[in-house]
Amino acid sequence: MEPASVDEFDVIVVGGGHAGVEAAVAATRSGGRRVALVTSSADTIGQMSCNPAIGGIAKGTVAREVDALGGVMGRVTDRAAIQFRMLNRGKGPAVWAPRAQCDRVRYRREMQAILAAWPGLTIVPATVSALSFNRDGSVAGVRTTADTTLRARTVVIATGTFLRGRIFIGTDLQIPGGRAGEPPTSELAQQLEAYGFETARFKTGTPPRIDGRTVDYARTERQDSEIDAFAYRWAHLSPSADRLPQVPCWLTWAEARSKDVVVSNIHRSAMYGGAIGARGPRYCPSIEDKVVRFPDAQRHQVFLEPEGLDTPEMYVNGLSTSLPAEVQLELLRSVPALEQVEMTRPGYAIEYDYYPPTGLFPSLESRLVSGLFFAGQVNGTTGYEEAAAQGLVAGLNAGRRAAEREPITFGRESSYIGVLVDDLVTRGVDEPYRLFTSRSEFRLTVRQDNALRRLGPLGIALDLYSNEERAAVDRRIADEDALLTRAGDCSISPDDADPVLVASGSTPLTHAVRVAELARRTGVALGDLLDAAQLARPADDESLVSVELELKYSGYFARERANAERMRSLGAFALPLDAPYATMKSLSTEARHKLVERRPVSLAQAATIPGVSPSDLQNLVLEIERVR
């Protein structure tokens, strides 16, 4: 039967979650003149399905990188945030991690408002039932359950947990769904499996929600918003005057009584009662996982986090569970301060399809189907920020491919986005993947404060910015360069410097010294030195932080950047996709096997494959040159 209608696009993005919205925006910026965002419900675009928070360890840096490359997560977070905190403040600015608690409803509304007015983007409320293909096997578009065909040069699959999603509350209650109250996507999942895509299952979960009016706050520890001047978006494009009222979060603990409830009902948990066989995220465990894996732990943290300014509902961070609803209420009431609490919604576990990401190129294009890209939880990751980063990469490259341009890849040495993508496509996943600073070899120079400086020049080169955004990037980098020059060129006298030095416990001067030299001293703040020397500060505090770090850790940064340059040179050495690794006798047996399996596109990617040694890399260069 002929389809009811046909629409033509450059790029189609399937799914309106954090990966999908970034993919759609990035595609319009990188060559997709007509981009369709296809989602079953336009009202849920930008929905924060789990914790209404953006950022955290490594994740906050990723959110800033997405923003630096023209994404929308940062600007929406600034408009919806009701609490800001900078994690790791006690460990020094080099590893600070921003985190923002958001008003769930406002986040979704702000995201939808931005996308509704986004040039070149069309929101299509429909459920995708299948992909369509050209005669050469490349993707040609999608078909919907409404018998509509949408054609496009490239397609991005960003369906989150909806592919054959199944929700579990205890061992007896199972509900087909990609999210509470929303049906799964099954036809598309069946087609992809039948087409030959390797398919596996992962599990994730969410905790119960409670009525904040029934909490005994006198028995909790209060945590207030601590940063007045912080913004994910560049400060001059997101005035602090527009910020929502800030509210506290609250800390309590699940102790012995809570452990007893879990232990006595563990057989009724979907995860431990046999209803779910898929693996869940190790670094975001359920309360059942915590009790089983850490039997000697005396207590576990529980954060009570507001869902928004206009609702009393709270998110119970730390009690993710798949126990039956009545047991969840018993569990909640075993926690100090929650003895009289009312549960508004039970937590649940959800099992869903994903596709092992080793089947993707670093551009996140499928190795099996030309023009088809995957982003987000369908690649085996967990977390809004990880999803947004993949959406950005997939959208940029889908737009570029539609415009017949070369793909863009991100190196491990330049961004956490590069670390994420390289880990996925090179090493694969055996559990839901989550970013940490420990995954990066370059975490000293790849920081949250310098995301714009690192990636802004790339954004300019790729023409990703509006005129206003480009001027902001130029201004920020120029301000930092000017401050570095001032600090390096200007000296400060003992009379001016000594009050600052004495106050910080540092040795007074005997003669004038350059500001940059004094700023390298432990505990001596660059801002105080600038004030004492009557030198101008930069327009925003973040530039000051970045320059101060560059001065204080210049030796460490120089060594790390030398290693990064070596990584870039490896990345410049391309490997042919049809390289005959199996016949390269100078390589170890393990290296040959791994290279045949993973098919890296560069020497840098080959270097990150477990089992490929430095000597294998040296021999690989010779083998490839011989082949060529």
XYZ file of C-alpha atoms in Angstrom:
628
model
C 0.000 0.000 0.000
C 1.230 3.492 -0.809
C 2.150 5.659 2.203
C -0.283 8.376 3.217
C 2.307 11.114 2.660
C 5.978 11.667 2.007
C 8.189 14.393 3.457
C 11.794 15.138 2.507
C 14.498 16.080 5.020
C 18.269 16.185 5.172
C 18.425 14.564 8.629
C 15.839 12.692 10.682
C 16.384 12.264 14.422
C 14.292 9.564 16.108
C 13.673 10.334 19.778
C 13.191 13.530 21.783
C 15.348 12.824 24.830
C 18.689 14.423 25.689
C 20.509 12.647 22.855
C 17.781 13.423 20.334
C 17.463 17.144 21.025
C 21.229 17.699 20.832
C 21.437 15.629 17.650
C 18.679 17.701 16.034
C 20.230 21.038 16.994
C 23.736 19.944 15.968
C 22.464 18.669 12.625
C 20.961 22.079 11.800
C 24.237 23.779 12.693
C 26.422 21.463 10.607
C 24.745 21.267 7.233
C 21.239 19.916 7.748
C 19.028 22.644 6.268
C 15.884 20.601 6.968
C 15.975 18.456 10.099
C 13.060 16.461 11.528
C 12.850 15.486 15.186
C 10.415 12.563 15.283
C 8.992 11.679 18.682
C 5.910 9.831 19.866
C 4.885 12.764 22.062
C 6.039 16.339 21.513
C 4.944 17.110 25.088
C 7.733 14.953 26.516
C 10.641 16.406 24.520
C 13.441 17.177 26.971
C 11.867 15.091 29.736
C 14.177 14.379 32.687
C 13.152 10.769 33.193
C 15.201 10.148 36.312
C 16.985 12.676 38.540
C 16.221 16.300 37.546
C 19.890 17.305 37.702
C 22.590 18.133 35.164
C 26.299 17.714 35.861
C 28.464 16.018 38.441
C 31.890 14.386 38.328
C 33.069 14.487 34.658
C 29.425 14.959 33.626
C 29.545 18.682 34.426
C 32.535 19.036 32.120
C 30.652 17.211 29.366
C 27.662 19.536 29.774
C 29.985 22.507 29.324
C 31.614 20.907 26.269
C 28.217 20.342 24.674
C 27.418 24.000 25.351
C 30.776 25.113 23.939
C 29.918 23.386 20.652
C 26.524 25.024 20.289
C 24.367 22.543 22.208
C 21.318 23.522 24.232
C 21.658 21.531 27.482
C 23.636 24.284 29.224
C 21.344 27.171 28.382
C 18.235 25.191 29.384
C 19.859 24.150 32.660
C 20.656 27.757 33.535
C 17.028 28.728 32.953
C 15.628 25.809 34.984
C 18.190 25.389 37.790
C 16.988 25.706 41.368
C 20.293 24.764 42.987
C 23.949 25.001 41.912
C 26.827 23.226 43.607
C 30.471 22.776 42.661
C 31.561 19.274 43.646
C 35.183 18.490 44.550
C 35.812 22.023 45.811
C 38.104 20.586 48.504
C 40.341 19.002 45.839
C 41.234 22.167 43.956
C 39.821 23.923 40.885
C 41.493 21.545 38.414
C 38.938 18.835 39.249
C 35.911 20.947 40.186
C 32.645 19.507 38.904
C 29.526 21.678 38.472
C 26.105 20.197 39.223
C 22.689 21.843 38.931
C 19.395 20.618 40.368
C 16.600 21.606 37.978
C 12.902 22.250 38.066
C 11.753 19.230 36.057
C 8.740 20.918 34.436
C 10.610 24.139 33.616
C 13.488 22.203 32.040
C 11.103 20.430 29.683
C 9.208 23.622 28.857
C 12.364 25.645 28.232
C 13.754 22.916 25.971
C 10.530 22.716 23.986
C 10.363 26.508 23.634
C 13.912 26.645 22.265
C 13.330 23.810 19.786
C 9.977 25.185 18.623
C 11.731 28.344 17.408
C 14.923 26.662 16.175
C 15.668 27.497 12.498
C 15.537 24.525 10.152
C 14.016 22.155 12.715
C 10.603 20.505 12.351
C 8.993 18.594 15.230
C 7.108 15.561 13.900
C 4.800 13.901 16.468
C 4.846 10.285 15.311
C 6.070 6.829 16.260
C 8.685 5.325 13.961
C 7.899 1.742 13.026
C 10.758 1.025 10.620
C 13.682 2.378 8.669
C 13.594 2.522 4.900
C 16.624 1.802 2.728
C 18.031 2.664 -0.670
C 18.935 -0.033 -3.169
C 22.587 0.171 -2.149
C 21.647 -0.604 1.473
C 22.111 2.924 2.812
C 19.408 4.465 4.949
C 16.678 6.367 3.076
C 14.419 7.550 5.906
C 11.765 6.169 8.238
C 8.204 4.904 8.190
C 5.742 5.698 10.963
C 2.848 3.800 12.498
C 0.556 6.359 10.827
C 1.658 4.987 7.430
C 3.731 8.079 6.669
C 7.134 7.963 4.984
C 9.784 10.508 5.916
C 12.779 10.537 3.609
C 16.237 11.780 4.546
C 19.868 11.446 3.603
C 20.804 10.455 7.154
C 18.968 9.170 10.235
C 19.941 9.313 13.919
C 18.475 6.698 16.284
C 18.224 8.212 19.777
C 15.400 6.220 21.328
C 16.760 5.906 24.877
C 15.138 3.067 26.818
C 12.127 2.754 24.510
C 13.304 -0.117 22.284
C 11.338 -3.067 23.675
C 11.397 -1.370 27.076
C 9.795 -3.232 29.978
C 9.132 -1.748 33.418
C 9.379 -3.872 36.585
C 7.948 -3.126 40.036
C 8.618 -6.244 42.073
C 8.591 -9.716 40.550
C 4.890 -9.756 39.728
C 4.233 -6.411 38.033
C 5.685 -6.014 34.537
C 4.536 -3.243 32.193
C 5.670 -2.740 28.597
C 7.023 0.803 28.501
C 9.943 2.990 27.573
C 9.218 5.255 30.523
C 6.446 5.347 33.153
C 3.176 5.961 31.331
C 4.643 5.732 27.803
C 4.563 2.664 25.510
C 7.719 1.035 24.165
C 8.928 1.004 20.580
C 8.873 -2.610 19.440
C 8.495 -2.681 15.649
C 11.669 -0.668 15.038
C 13.598 -2.856 17.489
C 12.413 -6.004 15.731
C 13.416 -4.635 12.326
C 16.920 -3.679 13.502
C 17.483 -7.133 14.999
C 16.192 -8.847 11.858
C 18.416 -6.649 9.698
C 21.502 -8.009 11.446
C 22.261 -5.530 14.228
C 23.734 -7.223 17.285
C 21.221 -6.654 20.072
C 21.650 -6.912 23.847
C 19.747 -5.839 26.950
C 20.634 -3.509 29.808
C 18.734 -2.436 32.902
C 18.395 0.869 34.677
C 16.097 2.155 37.384
C 14.662 5.074 39.289
C 13.757 5.650 42.955
C 10.346 6.446 44.448
C 9.127 10.029 44.722
C 7.722 11.425 47.961
C 5.599 14.299 49.232
C 8.090 16.791 50.668
C 5.443 18.114 53.063
C 5.629 14.816 54.976
C 9.395 14.967 55.681
C 10.778 15.777 59.150
C 13.481 18.215 58.024
C 14.754 18.716 61.596
C 16.337 15.269 61.302
C 18.134 15.967 58.014
C 21.254 17.867 56.976
C 20.518 20.906 54.829
C 22.530 21.631 51.663
C 22.028 25.070 50.163
C 22.865 26.337 46.697
C 26.443 27.533 47.004
C 27.404 29.321 43.810
C 25.861 32.656 42.925
C 27.812 33.463 39.785
C 28.022 30.067 38.046
C 26.332 29.324 34.722
C 26.778 26.440 32.293
C 26.189 28.857 29.456
C 28.661 31.654 28.813
C 27.864 34.179 31.546
C 27.297 37.166 29.257
C 24.674 35.194 27.303
C 22.866 33.994 30.449
C 22.489 36.858 32.942
C 22.320 35.769 36.584
C 19.361 38.151 37.001
C 17.241 35.593 35.114
C 17.980 32.842 37.645
C 15.140 31.072 39.435
C 14.899 31.142 43.240
C 17.380 28.700 44.777
C 16.232 25.953 47.157
C 18.041 23.486 49.423
C 18.448 19.735 49.159
C 18.445 17.533 52.262
C 20.636 14.620 53.377
C 19.657 11.612 55.477
C 20.780 7.953 55.652
C 19.424 4.472 55.056
C 20.602 2.560 58.121
C 20.064 -0.823 59.820
C 16.254 -0.726 59.664
C 16.368 -0.034 55.934
C 18.825 -2.863 55.379
C 16.498 -5.257 57.225
C 13.584 -4.279 54.972
C 15.650 -4.948 51.843
C 17.122 -8.237 53.078
C 13.758 -9.614 54.167
C 12.196 -8.748 50.796
C 15.123 -9.316 48.436
C 13.328 -12.269 46.818
C 10.547 -9.867 45.772
C 12.950 -7.525 43.954
C 12.665 -7.759 40.170
C 16.453 -7.737 39.937
C 17.153 -10.378 42.571
C 13.917 -12.339 42.256
C 14.770 -13.484 38.729
C 12.437 -11.244 36.704
C 15.344 -9.270 35.190
C 18.456 -10.855 33.738
C 20.102 -7.777 32.215
C 22.993 -5.959 33.852
C 22.474 -2.564 35.468
C 24.791 0.413 36.054
C 27.492 -0.453 38.579
C 28.088 3.186 39.507
C 24.426 4.013 40.103
C 23.299 0.898 41.996
C 19.878 0.136 43.396
C 19.449 -0.095 47.150
C 19.222 -3.875 46.671
C 22.637 -3.836 44.956
C 24.117 -1.753 47.774
C 22.890 -4.113 50.474
C 24.032 -7.243 48.613
C 27.382 -5.919 47.377
C 28.338 -4.012 50.511
C 26.987 -6.132 53.378
C 29.314 -4.549 55.945
C 28.295 -0.951 55.183
C 26.563 0.586 58.185
C 24.550 3.119 56.212
C 23.999 4.610 52.754
C 23.443 8.265 51.807
C 19.960 9.372 50.797
C 19.494 12.830 49.250
C 16.056 14.410 49.170
C 16.010 16.623 46.093
C 13.149 18.940 45.047
C 11.472 18.186 41.726
C 10.562 21.855 41.171
C 9.373 25.140 42.623
C 5.669 24.496 42.040
C 5.421 20.950 43.398
C 6.031 19.398 46.844
C 7.306 16.220 45.182
C 10.887 15.159 45.927
C 13.309 12.746 44.282
C 14.825 10.240 46.736
C 18.372 9.992 45.398
C 20.033 6.821 46.692
C 17.001 4.536 46.926
C 16.629 3.340 43.339
C 14.718 0.076 43.596
C 12.589 -2.549 41.844
C 10.882 -3.800 45.029
C 7.064 -3.962 45.145
C 5.333 -0.655 45.841
C 4.183 -1.590 49.351
C 7.726 -2.623 50.271
C 9.064 0.650 48.878
C 6.795 2.563 51.247
C 8.016 0.423 54.152
C 11.592 1.070 53.050
C 11.042 4.822 52.867
C 9.533 4.919 56.343
C 12.556 3.077 57.738
C 14.756 6.078 56.859
C 15.297 8.759 59.541
C 13.144 11.858 58.811
C 10.831 9.811 56.563
C 8.900 7.857 59.212
C 5.620 9.562 58.256
C 6.378 10.123 54.595
C 3.846 9.689 51.808
C 5.039 8.088 48.550
C 3.694 9.839 45.440
C 5.144 7.431 42.862
C 6.964 4.113 43.256
C 10.388 3.496 41.797
C 10.905 0.905 39.112
C 13.510 -0.910 37.031
C 13.425 -0.871 33.244
C 15.021 -3.309 30.818
C 15.642 -2.272 27.210
C 17.524 -3.048 23.991
C 20.887 -1.521 23.156
C 23.343 -2.095 20.334
C 27.007 -2.751 21.207
C 28.782 0.461 20.154
C 31.813 -1.311 18.686
C 29.593 -1.545 15.614
C 29.994 2.217 15.121
C 32.647 4.465 13.597
C 34.004 7.297 15.801
C 31.511 9.549 14.005
C 28.797 7.299 15.580
C 27.738 6.174 12.106
C 26.860 2.508 11.817
C 29.425 0.232 10.211
C 26.518 -1.886 8.929
C 24.246 0.754 7.357
C 25.623 3.851 5.655
C 23.990 7.096 6.775
C 22.542 5.615 9.984
C 23.799 7.017 13.303
C 23.155 5.932 16.902
C 23.288 8.121 20.035
C 22.487 7.783 23.728
C 21.341 4.791 25.750
C 20.924 2.693 22.590
C 24.743 2.666 22.605
C 24.895 1.195 26.109
C 25.431 4.369 28.139
C 23.641 5.869 31.116
C 23.155 9.516 32.049
C 21.729 12.662 30.462
C 25.156 14.189 29.822
C 26.593 11.099 28.131
C 23.478 10.990 25.945
C 23.735 14.683 25.056
C 27.403 14.315 24.089
C 26.628 11.429 21.757
C 23.697 13.328 20.303
C 26.007 16.229 19.539
C 28.555 13.986 17.794
C 25.947 12.014 15.860
C 24.016 15.144 14.883
C 27.107 17.024 13.729
C 28.168 14.102 11.578
C 24.705 13.308 10.265
C 24.398 16.933 9.153
C 27.855 16.889 7.618
C 27.201 13.639 5.776
C 23.916 15.006 4.445
C 25.894 17.999 3.154
C 28.577 15.658 1.708
C 31.271 16.814 4.130
C 33.923 14.778 5.916
C 33.056 13.468 9.422
C 34.317 15.143 12.576
C 35.836 13.067 15.368
C 36.918 14.118 18.846
C 40.230 13.025 20.337
C 40.713 11.850 23.912
C 43.249 14.632 24.350
C 40.765 17.392 23.524
C 37.575 16.589 25.430
C 35.626 14.213 27.615
C 33.346 13.838 24.607
C 36.334 12.284 22.832
C 36.997 9.967 25.784
C 33.375 8.849 25.844
C 33.106 8.103 22.127
C 36.506 6.418 21.928
C 35.729 4.197 24.919
C 32.430 3.166 23.353
C 33.494 2.410 19.802
C 36.913 0.970 20.652
C 36.435 -0.870 23.934
C 32.713 -1.489 23.957
C 30.563 -1.914 27.061
C 29.704 -4.783 29.387
C 27.575 -2.620 31.686
C 25.817 0.744 31.251
C 28.682 3.178 30.615
C 29.188 6.228 32.814
C 31.886 8.881 32.537
C 34.403 9.572 35.329
C 37.451 11.816 35.465
C 39.562 8.678 35.928
C 38.688 7.575 32.388
C 40.650 10.511 30.921
C 44.435 10.574 30.586
C 44.276 14.356 30.141
C 42.035 15.458 33.004
C 44.398 18.235 34.123
C 44.097 20.090 30.839
C 40.568 18.960 29.929
C 38.610 20.773 32.646
C 35.172 22.273 33.120
C 36.485 25.849 33.274
C 38.296 25.782 29.913
C 35.723 23.950 27.759
C 35.066 27.043 25.654
C 38.765 27.749 25.161
C 39.406 24.140 24.137
C 36.478 23.708 21.783
C 35.547 27.255 20.759
C 38.143 27.393 17.953
C 36.753 24.110 16.588
C 33.230 25.502 16.738
C 34.371 28.565 14.819
C 36.183 26.440 12.225
C 33.036 24.339 11.715
C 30.824 27.453 11.553
C 28.615 26.210 14.403
C 27.885 29.602 15.994
C 25.629 32.543 15.433
C 27.367 35.916 15.047
C 26.646 36.736 18.700
C 28.032 33.406 19.884
C 31.154 33.741 17.773
C 31.800 37.218 19.182
C 31.378 35.819 22.703
C 33.915 33.052 22.053
C 36.412 35.518 20.578
C 35.919 37.879 23.506
C 36.382 35.168 26.138
C 39.598 33.833 24.592
C 40.948 37.356 24.031
C 40.260 38.256 27.675
C 42.194 35.231 28.896
C 45.098 35.862 26.529
C 45.267 39.492 27.644
C 45.301 38.477 31.313
C 48.072 35.934 30.748
C 50.086 38.639 29.019
C 49.484 41.177 31.821
C 50.455 38.686 34.494
C 53.607 37.739 32.609
C 54.672 41.279 31.751
C 53.792 43.274 34.879
C 55.758 43.255 38.095
C 54.477 43.979 41.585
C 56.479 45.717 44.289
C 57.066 44.320 47.796
C 54.917 47.101 49.283
C 51.953 46.057 47.158
C 52.501 42.287 47.238
C 53.492 41.646 50.866
C 50.031 42.135 52.423
C 48.652 39.517 50.032
C 51.568 37.144 50.618
C 51.520 37.436 54.406
C 47.750 36.883 54.509
C 48.179 33.674 52.522
C 51.140 32.431 54.612
C 53.701 33.001 51.875
C 57.184 34.537 52.123
C 57.341 38.357 51.618
C 59.349 39.832 48.732
C 62.747 41.484 48.781
C 62.324 42.971 45.293
C 59.721 43.387 42.591
C 58.508 40.128 41.003
C 56.259 39.414 38.040
C 52.648 38.712 38.941
C 52.678 35.400 37.050
C 55.565 34.127 39.174
C 53.842 34.986 42.447
C 50.566 33.458 41.265
C 52.317 30.072 41.065
C 52.782 30.056 44.827
C 50.470 27.764 46.781
C 47.597 29.625 48.383
C 48.280 32.937 46.632
C 45.247 34.060 44.617
C 45.782 35.702 41.251
C 42.776 37.957 41.793
C 44.270 39.354 45.008
C 47.567 40.049 43.233
C 45.786 41.840 40.387
C 43.920 44.021 42.860
C 47.099 44.806 44.788
C 48.965 45.723 41.600
C 45.957 47.729 40.361
C 45.720 45.594 37.234
C 42.382 45.005 35.514
C 40.533 41.766 36.164
C 38.826 39.951 33.251
C 35.151 40.531 32.540
C 34.070 37.271 34.189
C 35.376 35.199 37.073
C 35.719 32.029 34.994
C 38.457 33.576 32.871
C 40.278 34.429 36.078
C 40.009 30.816 37.297
C 41.270 29.426 33.988
C 44.258 31.775 33.817
C 45.153 31.113 37.451
C 45.169 27.366 36.805
C 47.327 27.835 33.706
C 49.867 29.710 35.816
C 49.852 27.492 38.901
C 50.094 24.168 37.078
C 52.037 25.215 34.001
C 54.664 22.488 34.417
C 52.118 19.704 34.722
C 50.106 21.108 31.845
C 53.175 21.256 29.588
C 53.881 17.553 30.101
C 50.261 16.567 29.592
C 49.971 18.667 26.443
C 53.101 17.030 25.048
C 51.394 13.668 25.505
C 48.260 15.083 23.923
C 50.243 16.196 20.884
C 51.591 12.668 20.559
C 47.998 11.375 20.667
C 47.029 13.819 17.919
C 49.876 12.593 15.726
C 48.682 9.021 16.200
C 45.192 10.149 15.288
C 46.494 11.629 12.052
C 47.744 8.190 10.952
C 44.665 6.684 9.279
C 44.103 2.929 9.057
C 42.192 1.502 6.066
C 38.961 -0.265 7.000
C 39.978 -3.289 4.913
C 43.489 -3.600 6.359
C 44.560 -7.299 6.297
C 45.388 -7.549 10.019
C 45.051 -11.332 10.083
C 48.075 -11.672 7.774
C 50.320 -9.209 9.638
C 52.726 -11.709 11.218
C 54.782 -8.996 12.969
C 51.821 -8.332 15.261
C 51.033 -10.469 18.280
C 48.259 -13.013 17.913
C 46.085 -11.083 20.380
C 46.660 -7.807 18.539
C 45.704 -9.362 15.190
C 42.540 -10.801 16.687
C 41.511 -7.516 18.361
C 42.262 -5.412 15.268
C 40.225 -7.712 13.018
C 37.342 -7.509 15.501
C 37.382 -3.733 16.146
C 38.613 -2.322 12.797
C 40.052 0.973 14.173
C 40.111 3.982 11.884
C 43.341 5.506 13.220
C 46.512 4.564 15.064
C 45.272 6.502 18.090
C 42.148 4.357 18.210
C 44.228 1.194 17.831
C 46.389 2.341 20.759
C 43.398 2.261 23.109
C 42.401 -1.338 22.292
C 43.302 -3.707 25.154
C 45.835 -6.246 23.927
C 47.519 -3.975 21.357
C 50.965 -3.193 22.782
C 53.345 -0.316 21.924
C 55.493 -2.699 19.900
C 52.390 -3.833 18.011
C 51.699 -0.180 17.155
C 55.213 0.320 15.810
C 54.955 -2.811 13.688
C 51.457 -1.820 12.579
C 52.802 1.410 11.058
C 55.331 -0.576 9.037
C 52.716 -3.123 7.972
C 50.273 -0.437 6.816
C 52.986 1.415 4.889
C 53.892 -1.850 3.222
C 50.254 -2.475 2.255
C 49.959 1.028 0.834
